[in-house]
Backbone as CSV, one residue per row, in Angstrom:
resi,resn,N_x,N_y,N_z,CA_x,CA_y,CA_z,C_x,C_y,C_z
1,MET,31.591,125.619,-7.720,30.669,124.733,-7.009,29.663,125.562,-6.222
2,SER,28.405,125.147,-6.249,27.382,125.818,-5.451,27.646,125.589,-3.969
3,ARG,27.161,126.501,-3.171,27.335,126.372,-1.728,26.601,125.135,-1.233
4,THR,27.278,124.320,-0.442,26.674,123.112,0.113,25.750,123.475,1.260
5,THR,24.520,122.971,1.192,23.565,123.200,2.274,23.150,121.906,2.963
6,ALA,23.362,120.761,2.285,22.866,119.490,2.819,23.898,118.379,2.656
7,LEU,23.983,117.536,3.670,24.774,116.312,3.610,23.797,115.149,3.669
8,VAL,23.884,114.270,2.683,22.927,113.169,2.540,23.685,111.855,2.671
9,PHE,23.366,111.097,3.711,24.101,109.880,4.044,23.275,108.624,3.752
10,ASP,23.902,107.624,3.147,23.354,106.278,3.175,23.421,105.791,4.622
11,ILE,22.591,104.798,4.963,22.653,104.247,6.320,23.525,102.993,6.374
12,GLY,23.135,101.951,5.645,23.835,100.669,5.746,25.274,100.728,5.301
13,ASN,26.188,100.394,6.210,27.630,100.390,5.994,28.221,101.789,5.808
14,VAL,27.441,102.804,6.191,27.950,104.172,6.290,27.682,104.666,7.715
15,LEU,26.446,104.968,8.025,26.106,105.366,9.392,26.090,104.168,10.335
16,SER,25.744,103.013,9.797,25.638,101.804,10.616,26.137,100.612,9.813
17,HIS,26.967,99.780,10.426,27.414,98.558,9.762,26.232,97.605,9.640
18,PHE,26.170,96.887,8.520,25.035,95.985,8.302,25.506,94.653,7.735
19,SER,24.915,93.569,8.255,25.199,92.230,7.743,24.000,91.331,8.022
20,PHE,23.735,90.412,7.105,22.676,89.422,7.313,23.118,88.297,8.246
21,ASP,24.387,88.213,8.581,24.919,87.054,9.307,24.219,86.825,10.646
22,HIS,24.028,87.896,11.432,23.392,87.744,12.740,21.937,87.300,12.602
23,MET,21.275,87.799,11.558,19.889,87.391,11.316,19.811,85.897,11.038
24,VAL,20.675,85.442,10.138,20.649,84.032,9.742,20.919,83.136,10.946
25,ALA,21.930,83.483,11.737,22.274,82.671,12.908,21.111,82.571,13.885
26,ALA,20.416,83.687,14.113,19.282,83.687,15.041,18.076,82.952,14.455
27,ASP,17.889,83.063,13.140,16.766,82.390,12.485,16.845,80.874,12.617
28,LEU,18.049,80.346,12.712,18.225,78.895,12.696,17.559,78.199,13.887
29,GLN,17.269,78.949,14.954,16.561,78.335,16.086,15.074,78.144,15.798
30,PHE,14.575,78.773,14.707,13.154,78.688,14.378,12.891,78.000,13.033
31,THR,13.926,77.459,12.412,13.758,76.780,11.131,14.746,75.634,11.022
32,LYS,14.385,74.635,10.241,15.279,73.500,10.013,16.066,73.654,8.716
33,LEU,15.856,74.766,8.012,16.557,74.977,6.752,18.022,75.331,6.997
34,PRO,18.912,75.007,6.065,20.327,75.368,6.218,20.532,76.872,6.088
35,ALA,21.627,77.350,6.662,21.905,78.792,6.699,21.905,79.425,5.309
36,LYS,22.466,78.745,4.322,22.529,79.296,2.968,21.129,79.555,2.419
37,GLU,20.219,78.622,2.650,18.859,78.783,2.157,18.115,79.878,2.923
38,VAL,18.359,79.972,4.215,17.757,81.047,5.012,18.177,82.406,4.463
39,LEU,19.466,82.552,4.177,19.978,83.809,3.635,19.318,84.139,2.299
40,GLU,19.203,83.152,1.446,18.599,83.376,0.127,17.147,83.830,0.251
41,ILE,16.417,83.250,1.186,15.014,83.625,1.384,14.895,85.050,1.923
42,LEU,15.726,85.389,2.895,15.689,86.744,3.454,15.998,87.792,2.399
43,ILE,17.019,87.529,1.592,17.392,88.482,0.541,16.294,88.567,-0.514
44,LYS,15.752,87.419,-0.891,14.697,87.375,-1.915,13.517,88.261,-1.556
45,TRP,13.022,88.159,-0.318,11.832,88.912,0.062,12.151,90.317,0.572
46,SER,13.416,90.565,0.914,13.802,91.918,1.329,13.708,92.902,0.167
47,HIS,14.006,92.434,-1.033,13.982,93.346,-2.187,12.606,93.986,-2.381
48,PRO,11.519,93.205,-2.530,10.209,93.860,-2.695,9.717,94.576,-1.440
49,PHE,10.225,94.191,-0.275,9.891,94.906,0.967,10.513,96.296,0.927
50,CYS,11.718,96.397,0.389,12.424,97.678,0.322,11.916,98.581,-0.793
51,THR,11.243,98.030,-1.784,10.690,98.861,-2.857,9.221,99.190,-2.625
52,GLY,8.668,98.716,-1.519,7.277,99.007,-1.212,6.285,98.118,-1.927
53,GLU,6.777,97.109,-2.634,5.868,96.174,-3.310,5.154,95.276,-2.303
54,LEU,5.811,94.998,-1.173,5.210,94.202,-0.107,5.036,95.066,1.134
55,ASP,3.882,94.950,1.789,3.732,95.597,3.084,4.279,94.664,4.173
56,GLU,4.214,95.108,5.415,4.815,94.344,6.503,4.187,92.964,6.648
57,SER,2.875,92.897,6.527,2.183,91.621,6.688,2.564,90.632,5.593
58,ALA,2.622,91.114,4.357,2.968,90.237,3.240,4.411,89.758,3.342
59,PHE,5.313,90.657,3.726,6.715,90.270,3.882,6.850,89.192,4.943
60,ALA,6.236,89.404,6.090,6.313,88.420,7.173,5.719,87.094,6.729
61,GLY,4.590,87.144,6.026,3.944,85.918,5.589,4.807,85.102,4.645
62,HIS,5.400,85.772,3.663,6.261,85.067,2.713,7.470,84.446,3.414
63,CYS,8.121,85.227,4.281,9.313,84.719,4.976,8.963,83.540,5.876
64,MET,7.904,83.679,6.634,7.528,82.622,7.567,7.120,81.344,6.836
65,ASP,6.430,81.494,5.710,6.021,80.319,4.935,7.232,79.594,4.359
66,GLU,8.121,80.349,3.721,9.254,79.700,3.050,10.300,79.183,4.030
67,LEU,10.456,79.874,5.152,11.400,79.413,6.179,10.824,78.281,7.023
68,LYS,9.490,78.093,6.911,8.793,77.184,7.829,9.117,77.595,9.269
69,PHE,8.961,78.896,9.473,9.364,79.567,10.709,8.423,79.171,11.841
70,THR,8.980,78.684,12.934,8.158,78.192,14.046,7.898,79.242,15.122
71,GLY,8.526,80.406,15.001,8.305,81.475,15.970,7.152,82.373,15.545
72,SER,7.020,83.489,16.226,5.969,84.457,15.945,6.466,85.522,14.967
73,VAL,5.529,86.353,14.509,5.916,87.483,13.662,6.852,88.414,14.424
74,GLU,6.605,88.605,15.712,7.489,89.461,16.515,8.890,88.858,16.630
75,ASP,8.978,87.527,16.704,10.300,86.881,16.700,11.025,87.180,15.392
76,LEU,10.310,87.039,14.285,10.908,87.303,12.980,11.358,88.755,12.867
77,LYS,10.514,89.682,13.321,10.853,91.106,13.252,12.079,91.419,14.092
78,ARG,12.141,90.861,15.287,13.298,91.091,16.166,14.571,90.577,15.507
79,ILE,14.497,89.374,14.958,15.670,88.776,14.314,16.084,89.572,13.077
80,TYR,15.104,90.031,12.334,15.378,90.749,11.087,16.114,92.068,11.332
81,ASN,16.022,92.581,12.546,16.692,93.838,12.887,18.041,93.633,13.580
82,LEU,18.537,92.403,13.609,19.793,92.125,14.310,21.039,92.495,13.509
83,GLY,20.867,92.876,12.257,22.030,93.060,11.395,22.769,94.364,11.531
84,PHE,22.299,95.272,12.387,22.892,96.614,12.466,23.787,96.799,13.689
85,GLN,24.921,97.439,13.459,25.817,97.869,14.535,26.266,99.295,14.206
86,PRO,26.169,100.242,15.140,26.549,101.624,14.847,27.989,101.737,14.367
87,ASN,28.210,102.596,13.400,29.560,102.909,12.945,30.096,104.032,13.839
88,LYS,30.847,103.659,14.846,31.310,104.626,15.841,32.233,105.684,15.246
89,LEU,32.922,105.347,14.158,33.820,106.312,13.528,33.059,107.469,12.893
90,MET,31.788,107.227,12.567,31.009,108.268,11.910,30.404,109.259,12.901
91,ALA,30.367,108.904,14.174,29.740,109.778,15.171,30.351,111.179,15.201
92,PRO,31.676,111.331,15.281,32.219,112.693,15.320,31.980,113.478,14.038
93,VAL,31.871,112.781,12.911,31.594,113.460,11.640,30.190,114.061,11.686
94,VAL,29.229,113.257,12.069,27.846,113.720,12.142,27.715,114.855,13.155
95,GLU,28.309,114.681,14.303,28.212,115.704,15.348,28.892,117.004,14.923
96,ARG,29.978,116.897,14.185,30.735,118.083,13.746,29.918,118.938,12.786
97,TYR,29.176,118.289,11.898,28.506,119.033,10.830,27.015,119.264,11.070
98,ALA,26.475,118.688,12.137,25.032,118.788,12.369,24.554,120.224,12.550
99,ASP,25.391,121.093,13.100,24.989,122.475,13.333,25.262,123.372,12.134
100,GLN,25.999,122.844,11.151,26.397,123.660,10.005,25.594,123.365,8.742
101,TYR,25.080,122.141,8.650,24.386,121.706,7.439,23.116,120.944,7.810
102,SER,22.211,120.879,6.858,21.052,120.009,7.032,21.491,118.575,6.741
103,LEU,21.184,117.666,7.650,21.570,116.262,7.483,20.338,115.427,7.158
104,TYR,20.465,114.582,6.117,19.380,113.688,5.715,19.959,112.303,5.441
105,TYR,19.151,111.278,5.651,19.563,109.936,5.235,18.811,109.581,3.957
106,LEU,19.435,108.764,3.127,18.827,108.273,1.889,19.213,106.801,1.780
107,SER,18.252,105.923,2.047,18.585,104.521,2.267,17.653,103.560,1.537
108,ASP,18.239,102.517,0.948,17.466,101.383,0.469,17.090,100.562,1.696
109,THR,15.880,100.726,2.176,15.487,100.069,3.417,13.980,99.823,3.421
110,ASN,13.495,99.298,4.511,12.102,98.875,4.616,11.506,99.357,5.940
111,PRO,10.191,99.213,6.121,9.565,99.736,7.347,10.120,99.157,8.645
112,TRP,10.433,97.864,8.682,10.966,97.274,9.909,12.328,97.845,10.261
113,HIS,13.190,97.951,9.268,14.539,98.434,9.552,14.553,99.904,9.950
114,ILE,13.810,100.743,9.231,13.877,102.164,9.569,13.216,102.439,10.913
115,GLU,12.163,101.700,11.254,11.553,101.845,12.579,12.568,101.515,13.665
116,PHE,13.298,100.425,13.478,14.317,100.022,14.439,15.432,101.067,14.529
117,LEU,15.910,101.525,13.381,17.023,102.463,13.371,16.651,103.807,13.978
118,LEU,15.465,104.295,13.682,15.045,105.573,14.247,14.916,105.502,15.764
119,ALA,14.617,104.316,16.277,14.492,104.140,17.726,15.826,103.869,18.405
120,ARG,16.786,103.276,17.670,17.991,102.769,18.321,19.298,103.397,17.844
121,ASP,19.361,103.842,16.605,20.634,104.328,16.081,21.009,105.646,16.760
122,PRO,22.209,105.752,17.332,22.570,106.963,18.085,22.833,108.184,17.208
123,LEU,22.998,107.995,15.898,23.312,109.127,15.027,22.072,109.779,14.418
124,LEU,21.025,109.015,14.204,19.869,109.544,13.479,19.149,110.699,14.180
125,PRO,19.216,110.840,15.524,18.616,112.039,16.129,19.223,113.354,15.635
126,HIS,20.417,113.291,15.048,21.049,114.497,14.510,20.493,114.875,13.139
127,PHE,19.693,113.993,12.539,19.216,114.198,11.175,17.832,114.848,11.173
128,GLN,17.652,115.795,10.247,16.350,116.453,10.128,15.279,115.465,9.678
129,SER,15.632,114.622,8.718,14.674,113.685,8.156,15.430,112.782,7.180
130,GLY,14.680,112.069,6.355,15.337,111.203,5.391,14.361,110.631,4.387
131,THR,14.932,109.916,3.424,14.164,109.271,2.364,14.479,107.792,2.353
132,THR,13.442,106.974,2.226,13.628,105.525,2.133,13.152,105.025,0.775
133,SER,13.722,103.908,0.367,13.348,103.336,-0.923,11.893,102.896,-0.953
134,PHE,11.376,102.453,0.196,9.994,101.961,0.159,8.982,103.089,-0.022
135,GLU,9.341,104.311,0.394,8.417,105.424,0.141,8.608,105.970,-1.269
136,ALA,9.831,105.914,-1.793,10.091,106.371,-3.161,9.725,105.314,-4.197
137,LYS,9.509,104.061,-3.737,9.126,102.932,-4.589,10.215,102.528,-5.584
138,VAL,11.460,102.807,-5.234,12.559,102.471,-6.133,13.858,102.431,-5.340
139,LEU,14.813,101.637,-5.807,16.110,101.508,-5.152,17.161,102.376,-5.842
140,LYS,18.185,102.751,-5.111,19.364,103.344,-5.721,20.007,102.291,-6.635
141,PRO,20.619,102.660,-7.725,20.950,104.021,-8.171,19.968,104.626,-9.171
142,ASP,18.709,104.199,-9.173,17.722,104.821,-10.056,17.612,106.307,-9.722
143,ARG,17.660,107.141,-10.736,17.673,108.586,-10.505,16.429,109.071,-9.763
144,THR,15.341,108.314,-9.870,14.085,108.733,-9.247,14.228,108.954,-7.745
145,ILE,15.001,108.109,-7.077,15.081,108.217,-5.620,15.856,109.462,-5.188
146,TYR,16.859,109.845,-5.972,17.627,111.054,-5.647,16.786,112.305,-5.901
147,GLU,16.012,112.283,-6.974,15.123,113.403,-7.266,14.017,113.499,-6.215
148,PHE,13.505,112.348,-5.800,12.480,112.294,-4.749,13.002,112.942,-3.469
149,ALA,14.239,112.593,-3.083,14.826,113.141,-1.856,14.994,114.654,-1.943
150,ALA,15.458,115.146,-3.076,15.668,116.589,-3.228,14.339,117.345,-3.126
151,ARG,13.290,116.791,-3.745,11.973,117.441,-3.653,11.426,117.379,-2.229
152,LYS,11.532,116.221,-1.619,10.983,116.044,-0.276,11.622,117.000,0.728
153,HIS,12.932,117.166,0.616,13.655,117.950,1.620,13.972,119.368,1.143
154,ASP,13.497,119.703,-0.056,13.583,121.069,-0.567,15.023,121.578,-0.671
155,PHE,15.872,120.797,-1.318,17.206,121.284,-1.661,17.480,120.994,-3.135
156,LEU,18.410,121.723,-3.707,18.861,121.452,-5.068,19.954,120.396,-5.011
157,PRO,19.922,119.409,-5.909,20.975,118.385,-5.876,22.388,118.959,-5.869
158,LYS,22.626,120.044,-6.609,23.965,120.617,-6.685,24.401,121.230,-5.353
159,GLU,23.455,121.408,-4.427,23.779,121.954,-3.107,23.989,120.864,-2.060
160,ALA,23.946,119.598,-2.490,24.028,118.479,-1.543,25.198,117.568,-1.857
161,ILE,25.806,117.052,-0.796,26.834,116.015,-0.914,26.196,114.697,-0.512
162,PHE,26.313,113.705,-1.382,25.746,112.387,-1.121,26.862,111.400,-0.816
163,ILE,26.704,110.625,0.262,27.743,109.711,0.757,27.191,108.296,0.796
164,ASP,27.855,107.365,0.115,27.370,105.984,0.047,28.571,105.053,-0.065
165,ASP,28.408,103.822,0.425,29.512,102.855,0.350,29.562,102.124,-0.982
166,ARG,28.575,102.312,-1.857,28.567,101.651,-3.159,28.831,102.678,-4.258
167,ALA,29.848,102.401,-5.056,30.242,103.340,-6.107,29.109,103.600,-7.094
168,ALA,28.321,102.557,-7.411,27.225,102.741,-8.362,26.177,103.711,-7.830
169,ASN,25.947,103.681,-6.524,24.968,104.597,-5.922,25.483,106.033,-5.934
170,VAL,26.779,106.187,-5.727,27.384,107.517,-5.799,27.274,108.062,-7.220
171,ALA,27.561,107.209,-8.192,27.459,107.627,-9.593,26.032,108.012,-9.951
172,GLY,25.063,107.275,-9.408,23.664,107.605,-9.659,23.301,108.978,-9.138
173,ALA,23.801,109.312,-7.965,23.543,110.633,-7.388,24.223,111.731,-8.208
174,GLU,25.448,111.473,-8.617,26.189,112.463,-9.407,25.494,112.739,-10.735
175,ALA,24.864,111.718,-11.309,24.163,111.888,-12.585,22.982,112.842,-12.458
176,VAL,22.444,112.974,-11.233,21.320,113.877,-10.978,21.806,115.270,-10.602
177,GLY,23.097,115.391,-10.248,23.652,116.690,-9.915,24.238,116.828,-8.533
178,TYR,24.096,115.772,-7.697,24.714,115.793,-6.372,26.245,115.748,-6.505
179,VAL,26.922,116.209,-5.478,28.349,115.935,-5.322,28.456,114.601,-4.596
180,GLY,29.159,113.639,-5.155,29.199,112.304,-4.575,30.515,111.988,-3.891
181,LEU,30.429,111.285,-2.771,31.615,110.785,-2.079,31.421,109.294,-1.821
182,HIS,32.398,108.507,-2.214,32.345,107.053,-2.022,32.990,106.719,-0.673
183,TYR,32.176,106.227,0.252,32.668,105.893,1.589,33.154,104.457,1.638
184,LYS,34.395,104.280,2.077,34.964,102.947,2.259,35.243,102.773,3.753
185,PRO,34.523,101.868,4.414,34.658,101.736,5.870,36.093,101.517,6.351
186,ASP,36.918,100.865,5.539,38.289,100.602,5.961,39.231,101.764,5.631
187,GLN,38.674,102.847,5.072,39.475,104.035,4.769,38.759,105.286,5.301
188,HIS,38.344,105.186,6.552,37.511,106.246,7.112,38.235,107.594,7.158
189,LYS,39.497,107.599,7.548,40.237,108.863,7.648,40.326,109.543,6.279
190,MET,40.509,108.766,5.242,40.552,109.324,3.894,39.215,109.989,3.550
191,PHE,38.119,109.349,3.973,36.803,109.933,3.735,36.663,111.266,4.462
192,GLU,37.073,111.329,5.721,36.953,112.576,6.477,37.733,113.692,5.799
193,ASP,38.928,113.375,5.325,39.755,114.372,4.637,39.089,114.831,3.344
194,GLU,38.518,113.867,2.617,37.873,114.196,1.344,36.627,115.046,1.571
195,LEU,35.849,114.719,2.606,34.664,115.504,2.907,35.045,116.925,3.301
196,SER,36.032,117.048,4.148,36.470,118.371,4.585,36.950,119.210,3.401
197,ALA,37.731,118.590,2.515,38.250,119.297,1.342,37.118,119.712,0.406
198,THR,36.134,118.853,0.246,35.004,119.144,-0.624,34.195,120.322,-0.075
199,LEU,34.006,120.351,1.219,33.239,121.434,1.840,33.974,122.765,1.790
200,GLU,35.285,122.708,1.710,36.080,123.946,1.690,36.189,124.560,0.294
201,LYS,35.785,123.820,-0.729,35.898,124.344,-2.099,34.937,125.506,-2.340
């Protein structure tokens, strides 16, 4: 195995727990639509927002129109960022390796979410930088996003460990040459052991 120089983390449900539930509950004060329909609309327009097909104005416009949203764009933006809670178990992992390896995030995300996370997430200050799907114009597990990240941050895929909570995304990274680790939030200790063992090889 090549010497590891970089650890590349997914954000949602790895560095930070994520759920649409809090967004939907808060949205209901500004729309008469049922929760199920609100969720479907948010997911529908989040996809092109995360691939860069929609800019912030277009995303807000589509959501507000379909939700018949009675609040402001700032209300929608605030609510849309309610889905994140820091993964406290990951803090010692990030802090332990921050001085030994280059840390990067690689996330299917959008401008609103990454702006919020960079301002609020307690772990991201430890990271040199990161790659988002909206700048790469593609979602994981398309190989393009992993290649984009390696070029942007100037590392060889074989020198990086990629960590994601979705097995398909891990497989996508491995197909490009990364070492992949599948993170399961309910098996955090197993992940720490696996990461440590992988780094010692």
